[in-house]
C-alpha positions as a printed Julia matrix, in Angstrom:
469×3 Matrix{Float64}:
  0.0    0.0     0.0
  2.79   2.4     0.93
  4.66   1.62   -2.29
  1.55   2.25   -4.36
  1.01   5.56   -2.59
  4.61   6.59   -3.27
  4.31   5.58   -6.93
  1.18   7.73   -7.3
  3.0   10.65   -5.69
  5.96  10.27   -8.05
  3.65  10.05  -11.07
  1.8   13.14   -9.89
  4.99  15.16   -9.45
  6.25  13.97  -12.83
  3.0   15.23  -14.37
  3.42  18.59  -12.65
  6.97  18.94  -13.96
  5.83  17.98  -17.46
  3.28  20.81  -17.32
  6.09  23.25  -16.63
  7.99  21.9   -19.62
  4.86  22.29  -21.73
  4.87  26.0   -20.89
  8.55  26.34  -21.76
  8.25  24.56  -25.1
  5.01  26.27  -26.14
  6.46  29.7   -25.52
  9.45  29.17  -27.79
  7.33  28.38  -30.85
  3.94  30.0   -30.35
  5.43  33.5   -30.1
  7.6   33.25  -33.23
  4.58  32.27  -35.33
  2.46  35.14  -33.97
  5.11  37.89  -34.04
  4.49  39.11  -37.63
  0.85  39.79  -36.68
  1.74  41.32  -33.3
  4.14  43.81  -34.88
  1.54  44.82  -37.46
 -1.02  45.49  -34.69
  1.27  47.16  -32.14
  3.76  48.72  -34.56
  7.43  48.91  -33.75
  8.88  46.54  -36.34
 12.34  47.8   -35.33
 11.73  46.22  -31.9
 10.83  42.8   -33.38
 14.02  41.07  -32.26
 13.76  42.53  -28.73
 10.66  40.46  -27.98
 12.86  37.37  -28.33
 16.08  38.94  -27.07
 14.76  40.24  -23.72
 13.21  36.84  -22.92
 16.45  35.05  -23.69
 18.4   37.73  -21.82
 16.51  37.41  -18.53
 16.02  33.64  -18.68
 19.68  33.07  -19.5
 20.89  35.4   -16.74
 18.73  33.74  -14.1
 19.54  30.11  -15.0
 22.82  29.71  -13.09
 21.36  31.55  -10.1
 18.34  29.25   -9.96
 20.62  26.23  -10.32
 22.84  27.22   -7.41
 19.88  28.27   -5.25
 18.29  24.86   -5.95
 21.45  23.21   -4.59
 21.37  25.46   -1.51
 17.64  25.71   -0.74
 16.1   22.81   -2.68
 14.53  22.56   -6.16
 10.94  22.8    -4.88
 11.22  26.42   -3.72
 13.11  27.54   -6.81
 10.71  25.83   -9.19
  7.67  27.43   -7.58
  9.28  30.89   -7.58
 10.23  30.57  -11.25
  6.8   29.31  -12.27
  5.06  32.17  -10.42
  7.21  34.77  -12.21
  6.63  33.08  -15.57
  2.85  33.17  -15.13
  2.92  36.8   -13.94
  4.88  37.74  -17.04
  2.49  35.78  -19.26
 -0.49  37.68  -17.86
  1.23  41.03  -18.47
  2.26  40.0   -22.0
 -1.34  39.22  -22.92
 -2.48  42.6   -21.57
  0.26  44.64  -23.32
 -0.92  47.46  -25.59
  2.46  48.53  -26.95
  5.68  46.89  -28.06
  7.5   48.5   -25.14
  5.01  47.02  -22.68
  5.24  43.62  -24.35
  9.03  43.65  -24.17
  8.97  44.57  -20.45
  6.49  41.77  -19.72
  8.57  39.3   -21.72
 11.49  40.21  -19.47
  9.49  39.18  -16.39
  8.36  36.02  -18.13
 11.98  35.18  -18.93
 13.03  35.66  -15.3
 10.68  32.82  -14.38
 11.53  30.69  -17.41
 15.13  30.48  -16.22
 13.99  27.98  -13.58
 11.65  25.77  -15.59
 14.06  23.56  -17.55
 17.12  23.15  -15.28
 15.2   22.79  -12.01
 12.75  20.35  -13.62
 15.6   17.97  -14.41
 16.94  18.28  -10.86
 13.54  17.17   -9.59
 13.65  14.18  -11.96
 17.03  13.25  -10.49
 15.47  13.07   -7.03
 12.48  11.05   -8.22
 14.15   8.34  -10.33
 17.24   6.08  -10.12
 19.96   6.38  -12.81
 18.73   3.51  -14.97
 15.4    5.3   -15.5
 16.68   8.85  -15.97
 17.61   8.4   -19.61
 14.13   7.15  -20.39
 12.52  10.13  -18.7
 14.93  12.61  -20.27
 13.84  11.16  -23.59
 10.21  11.42  -22.51
 10.69  15.06  -21.57
 12.37  15.69  -24.91
  9.41  14.09  -26.66
  6.93  16.18  -24.67
  8.96  19.27  -25.52
  8.81  18.41  -29.22
  5.13  17.41  -29.25
  4.0   20.55  -27.46
  6.19  22.52  -29.82
  4.03  21.05  -32.59
  1.01  22.54  -30.91
  2.73  25.9   -30.45
  2.93  27.02  -34.09
 -0.46  25.49  -34.89
 -2.25  27.01  -31.91
 -0.4   30.28  -32.44
 -1.53  30.55  -36.02
 -5.15  29.67  -35.18
 -5.29  32.11  -32.24
 -3.83  34.95  -34.31
 -6.31  34.39  -37.12
 -9.47  33.78  -35.06
 -8.89  35.32  -31.6
 -6.82  38.07  -30.03
 -3.06  37.42  -30.08
 -3.05  37.99  -26.3
 -4.39  34.47  -25.87
 -1.05  32.99  -26.94
  0.11  34.16  -23.48
 -3.11  33.64  -21.49
 -3.07  29.96  -22.47
 -0.13  29.51  -20.07
 -2.19  30.38  -16.99
 -4.38  27.28  -16.42
 -1.49  24.89  -17.16
  0.9   26.81  -14.91
 -1.52  27.12  -11.99
 -2.14  23.35  -12.08
  1.62  22.73  -12.07
  2.12  25.05   -9.07
 -0.56  23.26   -7.05
  0.82  19.79   -7.83
  4.45  20.63   -7.02
  3.52  22.56   -3.88
  1.34  19.77   -2.49
  2.97  16.55   -3.72
  6.72  17.17   -3.96
  9.11  17.29   -1.01
 12.87  17.77   -1.31
 14.75  14.57   -0.47
 17.89  16.15    1.0
 18.46  18.3     4.05
 19.69  21.79    3.22
 21.94  24.09    5.23
 19.83  26.61    7.12
 22.54  29.27    6.72
 24.08  28.65    3.29
 26.86  30.83    1.93
 25.64  32.69   -1.15
 28.15  33.88   -3.74
 26.62  37.31   -4.32
 29.75  38.69   -5.98
 29.83  35.8    -8.39
 26.1   36.1    -9.16
 26.41  39.86   -9.78
 29.5   39.65  -12.0
 28.15  36.72  -14.04
 24.78  38.44  -14.52
 26.51  41.64  -15.65
 28.7   39.67  -18.08
 25.75  37.79  -19.62
 23.58  40.92  -19.91
 26.32  43.04  -21.49
 27.42  40.35  -23.95
 23.88  39.56  -25.05
 22.99  43.25  -25.32
 25.98  43.74  -27.58
 24.43  41.22  -29.96
 21.12  43.06  -30.4
 22.42  46.63  -30.59
 22.53  48.15  -34.08
 25.29  50.69  -33.36
 28.77  49.29  -33.93
 30.14  51.46  -31.11
 27.59  50.03  -28.67
 28.35  46.5   -29.83
 32.07  46.91  -29.22
 31.66  48.79  -25.92
 29.08  46.45  -24.41
 30.86  43.34  -25.66
 34.19  44.5   -24.25
 32.63  45.35  -20.89
 30.94  41.94  -20.83
 34.24  40.16  -21.4
 35.83  42.16  -18.56
 33.01  41.16  -16.19
 33.37  37.55  -17.34
 37.06  37.66  -16.43
 36.14  39.18  -13.05
 33.61  36.4   -12.48
 36.19  33.69  -13.2
 38.61  35.3   -10.73
 35.88  35.55   -8.07
 34.98  31.88   -8.52
 38.57  30.84   -7.8
 38.34  32.63   -4.42
 34.73  31.99   -3.38
 33.99  29.67   -0.45
 30.79  28.41   -2.13
 31.21  29.37   -5.83
 28.15  30.0    -7.94
 29.71  27.89  -10.68
 32.59  25.62   -9.55
 35.17  25.82  -12.33
 36.33  22.27  -11.54
 33.15  20.98  -13.17
 34.48  21.96  -16.59
 37.25  19.36  -16.25
 34.56  16.69  -16.6
 34.2   15.88  -20.33
 30.44  15.41  -20.07
 30.15  19.0   -18.86
 33.07  20.79  -20.53
 32.68  19.38  -24.04
 28.97  18.77  -23.56
 28.39  22.48  -22.91
 30.35  23.4   -26.05
 28.28  20.96  -28.1
 25.06  22.37  -26.66
 26.17  25.96  -27.31
 26.86  25.51  -31.02
 23.97  23.2   -31.86
 21.59  25.65  -30.13
 23.03  28.54  -32.14
 22.17  26.65  -35.31
 18.79  25.3   -34.2
 17.22  28.36  -32.57
 18.38  30.59  -35.38
 16.83  28.28  -37.95
 13.51  27.87  -36.09
 13.18  31.66  -35.83
 13.49  32.08  -39.61
 11.62  29.06  -41.01
  8.25  30.84  -40.4
  9.69  33.91  -42.15
 10.51  31.82  -45.22
  7.11  30.17  -45.28
  5.17  33.42  -44.85
  7.31  35.87  -46.82
  8.69  33.7   -49.63
  5.86  31.2   -49.99
  3.05  33.64  -49.08
  1.53  31.27  -46.5
 -0.81  32.41  -43.7
  0.3   32.24  -40.04
 -1.7   29.06  -39.44
 -0.26  27.4   -42.57
  3.23  28.31  -41.37
  2.4   26.67  -38.06
  1.2   23.45  -39.69
  4.34  23.22  -41.82
  6.49  23.15  -38.66
  4.65  20.07  -37.36
  6.85  17.49  -39.2
 10.0   18.98  -37.64
  8.73  18.6   -34.08
  6.95  15.27  -34.61
 10.08  13.61  -35.98
 12.07  15.18  -33.12
  9.64  13.62  -30.63
 10.21  10.17  -32.16
 14.0   10.38  -32.07
 13.93  11.9   -28.57
 11.98   8.92  -27.22
 14.29   6.44  -28.95
 17.36   8.33  -27.76
 16.17   8.16  -24.16
 15.93   4.37  -24.41
 19.35   4.07  -26.07
 21.0    5.93  -23.2
 20.84   2.86  -20.99
 22.79   0.87  -23.61
 25.09   3.27  -25.47
 27.51   6.06  -24.65
 26.37   9.66  -25.02
 28.84  10.12  -27.87
 27.35   7.16  -29.75
 23.97   8.95  -29.65
 25.2   12.48  -30.37
 27.41  11.83  -33.4
 24.78  10.17  -35.67
 22.15  12.64  -34.46
 24.29  15.64  -35.42
 25.17  14.1   -38.8
 21.47  13.6   -39.6
 20.68  17.15  -38.43
 23.49  18.5   -40.62
 21.97  16.69  -43.61
 18.64  18.35  -42.84
 20.23  21.8   -42.7
 21.93  21.21  -46.06
 18.58  20.3   -47.59
 16.93  23.37  -46.03
 19.64  25.55  -47.55
 18.43  24.54  -51.03
 14.91  25.95  -50.51
 13.61  28.64  -52.86
 10.29  29.94  -54.11
  9.83  26.77  -56.19
 10.25  24.37  -53.24
  7.12  22.24  -52.87
  5.39  21.49  -49.59
  6.4   17.84  -49.91
 10.05  18.78  -50.24
  9.87  21.21  -47.32
  8.19  18.6   -45.1
 10.79  15.96  -45.97
 13.65  18.37  -45.2
 12.18  19.17  -41.8
 11.59  15.49  -41.0
 15.29  14.77  -41.57
 16.28  17.76  -39.4
 13.89  16.73  -36.64
 15.1   13.13  -36.59
 18.59  14.46  -36.0
 17.81  17.05  -33.33
 15.44  14.98  -31.15
 17.99  12.98  -29.15
 20.64  15.71  -28.8
 19.3   17.69  -25.83
 18.19  14.66  -23.76
 21.66  13.16  -24.2
 23.47  16.38  -23.24
 21.18  17.0   -20.26
 21.47  13.47  -18.93
 25.25  13.54  -19.35
 25.55  16.74  -17.29
 23.1   15.55  -14.62
 24.77  12.17  -14.17
 28.32  13.49  -14.12
 28.23  15.07  -10.66
 27.25  14.37   -7.07
 23.67  15.2    -5.97
 24.69  18.46   -4.26
 26.04  19.81   -7.57
 23.24  18.77   -9.9
 21.59  22.19   -9.84
 24.79  23.87  -10.99
 25.49  21.19  -13.62
 22.0   21.35  -15.14
 21.73  25.14  -15.06
 25.18  25.46  -16.66
 24.13  23.08  -19.43
 20.98  25.13  -20.0
 22.98  28.37  -19.76
 25.29  27.41  -22.61
 22.39  26.27  -24.77
 20.44  29.44  -24.08
 23.35  31.76  -24.81
 24.07  29.74  -27.94
 20.44  30.11  -29.05
 20.46  33.86  -28.4
 23.71  34.34  -30.29
 22.37  32.15  -33.09
 19.2   34.21  -33.55
 21.23  37.43  -33.51
 23.98  36.14  -35.81
 21.67  34.56  -38.36
 19.35  37.57  -38.22
 22.29  39.84  -39.01
 23.16  37.64  -41.97
 19.61  37.91  -43.33
 19.58  41.71  -42.97
 23.06  42.09  -44.48
 22.32  39.88  -47.49
 18.96  41.53  -48.16
 20.6   44.96  -48.07
 22.8   43.68  -50.87
 19.65  43.16  -52.92
 19.11  39.43  -52.44
 15.58  38.08  -52.16
 14.47  36.41  -48.93
 15.08  32.85  -50.15
 18.69  33.6   -51.12
 19.36  35.33  -47.8
 17.88  32.38  -45.9
 20.15  30.03  -47.86
 23.09  31.64  -46.05
 21.31  31.16  -42.71
 21.23  27.37  -43.08
 24.76  27.15  -44.48
 26.0   29.05  -41.42
 23.94  26.71  -39.23
 25.61  23.76  -40.95
 29.02  25.12  -39.95
 27.88  25.54  -36.32
 26.62  21.95  -36.23
 30.05  20.84  -37.41
 31.69  22.49  -34.39
 29.17  20.78  -32.11
 30.06  17.46  -33.74
 33.76  17.94  -32.96
 32.95  18.73  -29.31
 30.74  15.63  -29.08
 33.57  13.42  -30.33
 35.66  14.68  -27.4
 33.11  13.43  -24.88
 34.75  10.04  -24.83
 32.87   6.9   -23.82
 30.96   8.44  -20.9
 27.58   6.81  -20.43
 24.54   6.8   -18.16
 25.25   3.45  -16.49
 28.92   2.85  -15.73
 30.37  -0.25  -14.1
 33.21   1.75  -12.6
 32.99   3.04   -9.0
 32.02   6.62   -8.25
 34.64   9.26   -8.97
 35.17  12.76   -7.67
 34.74  16.02   -9.6
 38.25  15.92  -10.9
 37.76  12.52  -12.46
 37.62  12.18  -16.2
 34.74   9.77  -15.92
 31.73  11.72  -17.1
 29.14   9.51  -15.41
 29.77   8.21  -11.89
 27.88   5.23  -10.62
 24.91   6.27   -8.5
């Protein structure tokens, strides 16, 4: 009876965490599909990129802080705080009557979003033993992909038939249910220090570095780009120095000696730069070059996410049998093939061709993030899982932000030279192909680290990426 009760509790908490991931995945696709309509209604086309940039800026900045706070105070508190901020921002986004107001609300939403992904995976680590984590990472990846299918479709339908504000209001019932479940059913498994040492200097310097570097990417003035980027690098150097002196560092630098984290973060950074940049501009191609409606653009993204859901589920099952590298290398090669095919698109590309290209890309991308996340989570002791997961998410998020900015700059530059949209977007996918290649090299350097290792547990300084639990 007690075991059945515990199993129900675990299933309930898993469902609550999945709801939070639904919110995270919906937001990344539903907004991109609706943005052309939002800018027409609110004006401020010059601020288009800021709606994405401010969200990525605040979510990225808060990720490492949430991760460390989860290690110090427990994932339950941090998850609930993040979810509350996300829902508050969603409500304000839906009520915005100007682009400036929407951007400010997206900033609040991003502050909460910084907790949703990394802290969710920490909770999974407390709920399930190692042999089941790969399966559930794959499940979460599949849920992420499937709900991302709904995002473009729902976004297009809402924009055409309702007010665009409902793309944000739809978060509220799901998020409230998740808050109630986590608050009532989940309890942290470990005891936490009542008077933890918080690395405020590290948190401040890292936040300043991230904000300045990311701001430099979205500024149009070359002087601002150079000044903000230079200041960001200086703060990054200051942060690294602080971490070498801190009693309880926000981000222990020793973690980067572990291949699953050091090379895994590099792989996540570059593949995210390619993927997020491409996802942001596929709707632009479909609507501007092909003349499709917002809802049609949403439907055409379905094959990408559906195929990603399939490979994510399969990848989660393979993790118990194969090394992370053995999953990442073929996945990245398939994704690279998809990007090459996407680079050949033009005004004469048929829907069948476009769908087939996105299926290939999705089959490649589906298993990548579950493998990288599981590798980071399994590579450290329980008290460092928050830092490991948030760092993994941090590198992916910064990579995605840089990718959107970099590929957006390429589109603008090429179109100023007189190229049509399809020719400019060709360069986007070729650049993405190069970024995937760098991720592939980093993945090769992971070694034979795997989820289930027969070797005994190692310390942080060990080169074994996955200690036995």
